[in-house]
Amino acid sequence: MSQLKKILILGAGYGGIVTAINLQKQLGFNEAEVTLVNINDYHYITTHLHAPAAGTFPHDKTRVKIDDLLDGNKVNFIQDAVTKIRPDDQLVELKNREEPLAYDYLVVGLGSAPATFGIEGLLENSMVIRNINSVRMIRTHIEYMFSRYRNEPDRDDLVTIVVGGAGFTGIEFVGELAYRMPELCKEYDIPREKARIINIEAAPTALPGFDKELVEYAMETLERRGVEFMIGTPIKACQEDGVVVGDDEEKIKAATVVWTGGVTGNPLVADAGFEVNRGRVQVDEYLRAPNYDNVFIVGDSSLIFNEETGRPFPPTAQMATQQGINLAKNLVTLVRDGGALTTFKYEPKGTVASLGKGEGIGVVGKKKLFGWQAAQMKKIIDLRYLYMIGGISLAMKKGQF
Ligand code: FAD
């Protein structure tokens, strides 16, 4: 029997893959038994997903084979779905394995699930920008609805797209859609003015919490490209043929509804019995789950409060990546029995949102970025990430130039 410590990583998203890659770099052969479990045999660049969803970027360029990132001699990869985490038994159950996997240290990086805020019919009748399969479906669904319009010209709903939520994901998606719309309408012989993109947000502003001047710039840019905003307008229900909005319960008929209004932790973490706050686990300074010193939660399923504002940090790839780097270092320390762990401190480097090709907004340090400058910065951030996980060749292969 191997006496090596078993590190089990669940999920190959930003948090999970960065932990695995850094462990692979820092651990010598036979220092620990590291296993990564992921539902697909690829890692996807979630921060790009709005583009393949709108059909402006090939979905294949947003994913990377896990085998291309990991050395099989150092990290054992299992493609399977996690079905249950049993922290009291130190076991994890998988869909296609009878024997559960045992661990000494567990890293949970299973990402998020859509937050529905109790909106009736939302999960059944809308699509979400969540993974490769979901964005491929959104793109082909929109194209199919547009292709039907010339055959059913009274059905304006076929060319009406409702996007619920004007946070970062919603704004990036409508930006990309607005950019593609002229070409899409041309392809299906639809007058541009017939096709509608309606972005609906319950909060009193788009991009809540973001700099006011940048929000105004984003909304003006997108309105110029034909996006209609309904801000301060809650979606009350989502139905097969559209959404019901506002206090007067107005019905908007739309054959495509995409929900981007927020995420909660992966339900597997609550099912495991970890204490959750709106579906996410409030981790300690070493990213540990309460009451379990050997369970670490990274990414969208974890919750960390910003001491300055008293509010949680939003779940981002930036947060998940920094957590993965810190955690790998601490796991190496634990495996080597090498003394004190390093406290995790999130260092926000800025935020940049794309508004469709060549347009964006952002804040980096104290500097505000608009338009082309922000769009370039977004590309640099993405390239930097690709370089970090897969070196120059991956950046060249999958980057947007
Ligand atoms: P994820 O990256 O979601 O990965 C979770 C992994 O777990 C996936 O590989 C999934 O397949 C796997 N998994 C899930 N369930 C199971 C299971 N049961 N069994 C096995 N495997 C499973 N953040 C930024 O910082 N900057 C941005 O510009 C930005 N833009 C965004 C744009 C869009 C369109 C979206 C959707 C998000 C954006 N984000 C951005 C947020 C960011 O993508 C997430 O915060 C980040 O992906 C979270 O990383 P994670 O590791 O928690 O999970």
Coordinates of C-alpha atoms and ligand atoms in Angstrom, one line a residue:
M1 CA 0.0 0.0 0.0
S2 CA 1.3 3.4 -0.9
Q3 CA 2.1 5.6 2.1
L4 CA 2.0 8.7 -0.1
K5 CA -0.5 11.4 0.9
K6 CA -3.5 11.5 -1.4
I7 CA -4.5 14.9 -2.8
L8 CA -7.8 14.8 -4.6
I9 CA -8.8 17.8 -6.7
L10 CA -12.4 18.0 -7.9
G11 CA -13.1 20.1 -11.0
A12 CA -10.6 21.4 -13.6
G13 CA -11.9 25.0 -13.8
Y14 CA -9.7 27.9 -12.9
G15 CA -9.3 27.0 -9.2
G16 CA -8.8 23.2 -9.8
I17 CA -6.5 23.3 -12.8
V18 CA -4.3 26.1 -11.4
T19 CA -3.9 24.0 -8.1
A20 CA -3.0 20.9 -10.1
I21 CA -0.5 22.7 -12.4
N22 CA 1.2 24.3 -9.5
L23 CA 1.4 21.1 -7.6
Q24 CA 2.9 19.4 -10.6
K25 CA 5.5 22.1 -10.8
Q26 CA 6.4 22.1 -7.1
L27 CA 6.2 18.5 -6.1
G28 CA 8.8 16.0 -7.0
F29 CA 8.0 12.5 -8.2
N30 CA 6.6 10.3 -5.5
E31 CA 6.1 13.1 -3.0
A32 CA 2.3 12.8 -3.1
E33 CA -0.4 11.0 -5.0
V34 CA -2.3 13.8 -6.9
T35 CA -5.6 13.0 -8.6
L36 CA -7.8 15.4 -10.6
V37 CA -11.4 14.5 -11.4
N38 CA -13.3 16.4 -14.0
I39 CA -16.5 15.8 -16.0
N40 CA -14.9 16.5 -19.3
D41 CA -11.4 15.8 -20.6
Y42 CA -10.8 19.5 -21.2
H43 CA -10.5 22.7 -19.2
Y44 CA -12.5 25.6 -20.6
I45 CA -11.8 29.3 -20.5
T46 CA -15.1 30.4 -18.9
T47 CA -14.2 34.1 -19.3
H48 CA -14.4 33.7 -23.1
L49 CA -17.7 31.8 -23.1
H50 CA -19.9 34.7 -24.0
A51 CA -18.2 34.8 -27.4
P52 CA -19.0 31.3 -28.6
A53 CA -22.5 31.7 -27.1
A54 CA -23.0 34.6 -29.5
G55 CA -21.3 32.8 -32.3
T56 CA -18.4 35.2 -32.7
F57 CA -15.6 32.8 -31.6
P58 CA -15.2 29.0 -32.2
H59 CA -16.0 27.1 -29.0
D60 CA -13.0 24.8 -29.6
K61 CA -10.7 27.8 -29.0
T62 CA -12.1 28.2 -25.5
R63 CA -11.1 24.7 -24.4
V64 CA -7.8 22.9 -23.7
K65 CA -7.3 19.2 -23.4
I66 CA -6.3 18.4 -19.8
D67 CA -3.7 15.9 -21.1
D68 CA -2.0 18.9 -22.7
L69 CA -1.7 20.7 -19.4
L70 CA -0.8 17.9 -17.0
D71 CA 2.0 15.4 -16.8
G72 CA 0.4 12.0 -16.3
N73 CA 3.4 10.9 -14.2
K74 CA 2.7 13.5 -11.6
V75 CA -1.1 14.0 -11.7
N76 CA -3.5 11.2 -12.3
F77 CA -6.5 12.4 -14.3
I78 CA -10.0 10.8 -14.0
Q79 CA -12.7 11.8 -16.4
D80 CA -16.0 11.4 -14.4
A81 CA -18.7 13.2 -12.6
V82 CA -18.5 13.7 -8.9
T83 CA -21.9 12.7 -7.4
K84 CA -21.2 13.0 -3.6
I85 CA -18.6 14.3 -1.3
R86 CA -18.4 12.5 2.1
P87 CA -16.0 14.7 4.2
D88 CA -16.6 12.6 7.4
D89 CA -15.4 9.5 5.6
Q90 CA -12.8 11.3 3.5
L91 CA -14.4 9.8 0.4
V92 CA -15.8 11.1 -2.9
E93 CA -18.2 9.2 -5.0
L94 CA -18.1 9.3 -8.8
K95 CA -20.8 8.4 -11.3
N96 CA -19.0 5.6 -13.1
R97 CA -17.0 4.0 -10.3
E98 CA -18.2 1.7 -7.7
E99 CA -15.4 2.3 -5.3
P100 CA -15.3 5.9 -3.9
L101 CA -12.0 7.7 -4.0
A102 CA -10.2 8.2 -0.7
Y103 CA -8.2 11.3 0.1
D104 CA -6.0 12.9 2.8
Y105 CA -6.5 16.4 1.4
L106 CA -9.5 17.4 -0.7
V107 CA -9.7 20.4 -3.1
V108 CA -13.2 21.3 -4.2
G109 CA -13.2 23.4 -7.3
L110 CA -16.5 22.5 -8.8
G111 CA -17.6 25.9 -9.9
S112 CA -21.1 27.3 -9.7
A113 CA -24.8 26.8 -10.5
P114 CA -27.2 29.4 -11.7
A115 CA -28.9 31.5 -9.0
T116 CA -32.6 31.7 -9.8
F117 CA -33.7 34.1 -7.0
G118 CA -37.0 32.1 -6.9
I119 CA -38.0 33.2 -10.5
E120 CA -40.7 30.9 -11.6
G121 CA -39.9 28.7 -14.6
L122 CA -36.4 30.1 -15.0
L123 CA -34.4 26.9 -15.0
E124 CA -36.9 25.1 -17.3
N125 CA -37.3 27.9 -19.8
S126 CA -34.0 29.7 -20.1
M127 CA -30.4 28.8 -21.2
V128 CA -27.3 29.7 -19.3
I129 CA -23.7 30.6 -20.2
R130 CA -22.0 27.9 -18.2
N131 CA -19.9 25.5 -20.2
I132 CA -19.0 24.4 -23.7
N133 CA -22.2 22.4 -24.1
S134 CA -24.5 25.2 -22.9
V135 CA -22.9 27.9 -25.2
R136 CA -22.9 25.6 -28.2
M137 CA -26.7 25.2 -27.6
I138 CA -27.3 28.9 -27.2
R139 CA -25.6 29.7 -30.5
T140 CA -27.3 27.0 -32.5
H141 CA -30.7 27.8 -30.9
I142 CA -30.4 31.4 -31.9
E143 CA -29.4 30.5 -35.4
Y144 CA -32.3 28.0 -35.7
M145 CA -34.9 30.6 -34.5
F146 CA -33.5 33.1 -37.0
S147 CA -33.7 30.5 -39.8
R148 CA -37.4 29.9 -39.0
Y149 CA -38.4 33.6 -39.2
R150 CA -38.7 33.8 -43.0
N151 CA -41.1 30.8 -42.9
E152 CA -43.1 32.2 -40.0
P153 CA -42.9 36.0 -40.6
D154 CA -45.6 36.9 -38.0
R155 CA -43.5 35.4 -35.2
D156 CA -41.4 38.4 -34.1
D157 CA -40.5 36.4 -31.0
L158 CA -38.3 34.2 -33.1
V159 CA -35.9 37.1 -33.6
T160 CA -36.2 38.5 -30.1
I161 CA -33.5 37.6 -27.6
V162 CA -34.0 38.3 -23.9
V163 CA -30.9 38.4 -21.7
G164 CA -31.7 38.3 -18.0
G165 CA -29.1 40.1 -15.9
A166 CA -26.9 43.1 -16.8
G167 CA -23.9 42.1 -14.7
F168 CA -20.6 41.3 -16.3
T169 CA -21.7 38.1 -18.0
G170 CA -24.9 39.7 -19.4
I171 CA -23.2 42.8 -20.6
E172 CA -20.4 40.8 -22.3
F173 CA -22.9 38.6 -24.0
V174 CA -25.2 41.3 -25.3
G175 CA -22.0 43.2 -26.5
E176 CA -21.0 40.1 -28.5
L177 CA -24.5 39.5 -29.8
A178 CA -24.9 43.1 -30.9
Y179 CA -21.6 42.9 -32.7
R180 CA -22.8 39.7 -34.6
M181 CA -26.3 40.8 -35.2
P182 CA -25.8 42.6 -38.6
E183 CA -24.1 39.6 -40.1
L184 CA -26.6 37.2 -38.6
C185 CA -29.6 39.2 -40.0
K186 CA -27.9 39.3 -43.4
E187 CA -27.3 35.5 -43.3
Y188 CA -31.0 34.8 -42.7
D189 CA -32.5 37.7 -44.8
I190 CA -33.9 39.5 -41.8
P191 CA -34.1 43.3 -41.7
R192 CA -31.8 44.4 -38.8
E193 CA -34.5 46.4 -37.2
K194 CA -36.7 43.3 -36.7
A195 CA -34.1 41.5 -34.5
R196 CA -34.2 42.6 -30.9
I197 CA -31.7 42.1 -28.0
I198 CA -33.4 43.1 -24.7
N199 CA -31.2 43.2 -21.6
I200 CA -33.3 43.1 -18.4
E201 CA -31.8 43.9 -14.9
A202 CA -33.6 44.0 -11.6
A203 CA -31.0 46.3 -9.9
P204 CA -31.3 50.1 -10.4
T205 CA -28.2 50.1 -12.7
A206 CA -26.4 47.8 -15.2
L207 CA -23.1 46.4 -13.9
P208 CA -24.0 47.0 -10.2
G209 CA -21.1 48.2 -8.1
F210 CA -19.0 49.3 -11.1
D211 CA -17.8 52.8 -11.8
K212 CA -20.6 55.1 -12.9
E213 CA -18.8 56.7 -15.8
L214 CA -17.8 53.3 -17.2
V215 CA -21.4 51.9 -16.8
E216 CA -22.7 54.9 -18.8
Y217 CA -20.1 54.4 -21.5
A218 CA -21.0 50.7 -21.7
M219 CA -24.7 51.3 -21.9
E220 CA -24.4 54.1 -24.6
T221 CA -22.1 51.9 -26.7
L222 CA -24.4 49.0 -26.5
E223 CA -27.5 51.1 -27.2
R224 CA -25.8 52.5 -30.2
R225 CA -25.4 48.9 -31.4
G226 CA -29.1 48.2 -30.9
V227 CA -29.3 46.7 -27.4
E228 CA -32.5 47.7 -25.5
F229 CA -32.1 47.9 -21.7
M230 CA -34.8 47.4 -19.1
I231 CA -33.0 48.4 -15.9
G232 CA -34.7 48.3 -12.5
T233 CA -37.1 45.7 -14.0
P234 CA -37.3 42.4 -12.2
I235 CA -38.1 39.3 -14.2
K236 CA -41.1 37.8 -12.4
A237 CA -41.5 34.6 -14.4
C238 CA -39.9 32.8 -17.3
Q239 CA -42.2 30.9 -19.6
E240 CA -41.9 28.7 -22.7
D241 CA -42.7 31.7 -24.9
G242 CA -40.9 34.5 -23.1
V243 CA -40.7 36.4 -19.8
V244 CA -43.0 38.3 -17.5
V245 CA -41.4 41.5 -16.2
G246 CA -42.0 44.4 -13.8
D247 CA -44.8 45.2 -11.3
D248 CA -47.3 45.5 -14.1
E249 CA -46.4 42.0 -15.2
E250 CA -45.7 42.9 -18.9
K251 CA -45.1 39.9 -21.1
I252 CA -42.2 40.0 -23.5
K253 CA -42.4 37.3 -26.1
A254 CA -39.0 35.8 -27.0
A255 CA -38.0 32.5 -28.4
T256 CA -34.5 32.9 -26.8
V257 CA -34.1 33.7 -23.1
V258 CA -30.5 33.5 -21.7
W259 CA -30.1 33.9 -17.9
T260 CA -26.9 35.5 -16.7
G261 CA -28.3 37.0 -13.4
G262 CA -26.0 35.4 -10.9
V263 CA -24.5 32.2 -9.6
T264 CA -24.4 30.2 -6.4
G265 CA -22.1 27.5 -5.3
N266 CA -22.2 24.0 -6.8
P267 CA -25.0 22.2 -5.0
L268 CA -22.6 19.3 -4.2
V269 CA -21.0 21.4 -1.5
A270 CA -24.2 22.0 0.4
D271 CA -25.2 18.3 -0.1
A272 CA -21.8 17.3 1.5
G273 CA -23.0 19.0 4.7
F274 CA -20.5 22.0 4.6
E275 CA -21.9 25.1 6.1
V276 CA -23.1 27.3 3.3
N277 CA -24.0 31.0 2.8
R278 CA -26.2 31.3 -0.3
G279 CA -24.8 28.0 -1.6
R280 CA -21.1 29.0 -1.1
V281 CA -18.7 27.9 1.7
Q282 CA -17.1 30.7 3.8
V283 CA -13.6 29.5 3.9
D284 CA -10.9 30.4 6.4
E285 CA -7.6 32.2 5.8
Y286 CA -6.1 29.0 4.4
L287 CA -9.2 28.3 2.2
R288 CA -10.4 25.5 4.5
A289 CA -14.0 24.6 5.0
P290 CA -15.3 25.1 8.5
N291 CA -14.7 22.1 10.7
Y292 CA -12.6 20.2 8.1
D293 CA -8.9 21.0 8.2
N294 CA -8.2 18.8 5.2
V295 CA -10.9 20.2 2.9
F296 CA -10.1 23.3 0.8
I297 CA -12.7 25.1 -1.4
V298 CA -11.6 27.3 -4.3
G299 CA -13.4 29.3 -6.9
D300 CA -17.1 30.0 -7.2
S301 CA -18.1 27.6 -4.5
S302 CA -16.0 29.5 -1.9
L303 CA -16.9 32.7 -0.2
I304 CA -14.5 35.3 1.2
F305 CA -15.5 38.6 2.7
N306 CA -13.8 41.9 1.7
E307 CA -12.9 43.4 5.1
E308 CA -13.0 46.9 3.7
T309 CA -16.6 46.8 2.4
G310 CA -18.0 44.0 4.6
R311 CA -19.4 42.4 1.5
P312 CA -18.3 39.1 -0.2
F313 CA -15.8 39.4 -3.1
P314 CA -17.6 38.5 -6.3
P315 CA -16.8 35.1 -7.7
T316 CA -14.2 35.5 -10.5
A317 CA -11.6 33.7 -12.4
Q318 CA -9.1 36.1 -10.9
M319 CA -10.0 35.0 -7.4
A320 CA -10.1 31.3 -8.3
T321 CA -6.6 31.5 -9.9
Q322 CA -5.0 33.3 -7.0
Q323 CA -6.6 30.8 -4.6
G324 CA -5.2 27.9 -6.7
I325 CA -1.7 29.3 -6.5
N326 CA -1.8 29.8 -2.8
L327 CA -3.4 26.5 -2.1
A328 CA -0.8 24.5 -4.1
K329 CA 1.9 26.1 -2.1
N330 CA 0.2 25.2 1.2
L331 CA -0.5 21.6 0.0
V332 CA 3.2 21.2 -0.7
T333 CA 3.9 22.4 2.8
L334 CA 1.4 20.0 4.3
V335 CA 2.8 17.0 2.3
R336 CA 6.3 17.8 3.4
D337 CA 5.2 18.5 6.9
G338 CA 7.1 21.8 6.4
G339 CA 5.7 24.2 8.9
A340 CA 3.4 27.2 8.8
L341 CA 0.9 27.7 6.0
T342 CA 0.6 30.9 4.0
T343 CA -2.4 33.0 4.6
F344 CA -4.5 33.7 1.5
K345 CA -5.0 37.4 0.7
Y346 CA -6.9 38.3 -2.4
E347 CA -5.3 41.0 -4.4
P348 CA -7.7 42.4 -7.0
K349 CA -5.8 43.5 -10.1
G350 CA -8.7 45.2 -11.8
T351 CA -11.7 44.3 -13.9
V352 CA -12.2 44.5 -17.6
A353 CA -15.4 43.7 -19.6
S354 CA -15.6 43.3 -23.3
L355 CA -18.5 45.0 -25.1
G356 CA -18.1 43.1 -28.4
K357 CA -15.1 43.2 -30.8
G358 CA -12.9 46.2 -30.3
E359 CA -14.9 47.7 -27.4
G360 CA -14.7 47.4 -23.7
I361 CA -14.6 49.0 -20.3
G362 CA -12.4 48.4 -17.3
V363 CA -10.5 49.5 -14.3
V364 CA -6.9 48.5 -13.8
G365 CA -5.3 49.8 -10.7
K366 CA -6.8 53.3 -10.5
K367 CA -6.9 53.8 -14.2
K368 CA -10.2 53.6 -16.1
L369 CA -10.1 52.1 -19.6
F370 CA -12.6 52.7 -22.4
G371 CA -13.2 51.3 -25.8
W372 CA -10.3 49.8 -27.8
Q373 CA -7.8 50.2 -24.9
A374 CA -10.0 48.1 -22.6
A375 CA -10.6 45.5 -25.3
Q376 CA -6.8 45.2 -25.8
M377 CA -6.3 44.9 -22.0
K378 CA -8.9 42.0 -21.9
K379 CA -6.9 40.2 -24.6
I380 CA -3.7 40.7 -22.6
I381 CA -5.3 39.3 -19.4
D382 CA -6.6 36.3 -21.3
L383 CA -3.2 35.7 -22.9
R384 CA -1.4 36.0 -19.6
Y385 CA -3.7 33.3 -18.2
L386 CA -3.1 31.0 -21.1
Y387 CA 0.6 31.5 -20.8
M388 CA 0.5 30.8 -17.1
I389 CA -1.2 27.4 -17.6
G390 CA 0.3 26.2 -20.8
G391 CA 3.2 28.4 -21.8
I392 CA 3.7 30.3 -25.0
S393 CA 2.5 27.6 -27.3
L394 CA -1.0 27.5 -25.7
A395 CA -1.2 31.3 -25.7
M396 CA -0.4 31.3 -29.4
K397 CA -2.9 28.5 -30.2
K398 CA -5.9 29.6 -28.1
G399 CA -5.3 33.4 -27.7
Q400 CA -7.4 36.1 -29.4
F401 CA -5.3 38.5 -31.3
Ligands
FAD1 P1 -15.2 26.8 -13.2 O1 -14.2 27.5 -14.0 O2 -16.6 27.0 -13.5 O3 -14.9 25.2 -13.3 C1 -15.6 24.2 -12.6 C2 -15.1 22.9 -13.2 O4 -15.8 21.8 -12.5 C3 -15.5 22.7 -14.7 O5 -14.4 22.2 -15.4 C4 -16.7 21.7 -14.6 O6 -16.8 21.0 -15.8 C5 -16.3 20.9 -13.4 N1 -17.4 20.2 -12.8 C6 -18.6 20.8 -12.3 N2 -19.4 19.9 -11.8 C7 -18.7 18.7 -11.8 C8 -19.0 17.4 -11.3 N3 -20.1 17.1 -10.7 N4 -18.0 16.4 -11.5 C9 -16.9 16.7 -12.2 N5 -16.5 17.9 -12.6 C10 -17.4 18.9 -12.4 N6 -14.1 36.2 -14.1 C11 -13.1 37.1 -14.2 O7 -12.2 37.1 -13.3 N7 -12.9 37.9 -15.3 C12 -13.7 37.9 -16.3 O8 -13.6 38.6 -17.3 C13 -14.8 37.0 -16.3 N8 -15.7 36.9 -17.4 C14 -16.7 35.9 -17.3 C15 -17.4 35.8 -18.5 C16 -18.4 34.8 -18.5 C17 -19.3 34.6 -19.8 C18 -18.6 33.9 -17.4 C19 -19.7 32.9 -17.4 C20 -17.9 34.1 -16.3 C21 -16.9 35.1 -16.2 N9 -16.0 35.2 -15.1 C22 -15.0 36.1 -15.1 C23 -16.2 34.4 -13.9 C24 -15.3 33.2 -13.9 O9 -15.4 32.5 -15.1 C25 -15.6 32.2 -12.8 O10 -15.6 32.9 -11.6 C26 -14.6 31.1 -12.8 O11 -14.7 30.3 -13.9 C27 -14.7 30.2 -11.5 O12 -13.7 29.2 -11.5 P2 -14.0 27.8 -10.8 O13 -12.7 27.1 -10.7 O14 -14.7 28.0 -9.5 O15 -15.1 27.1 -11.6

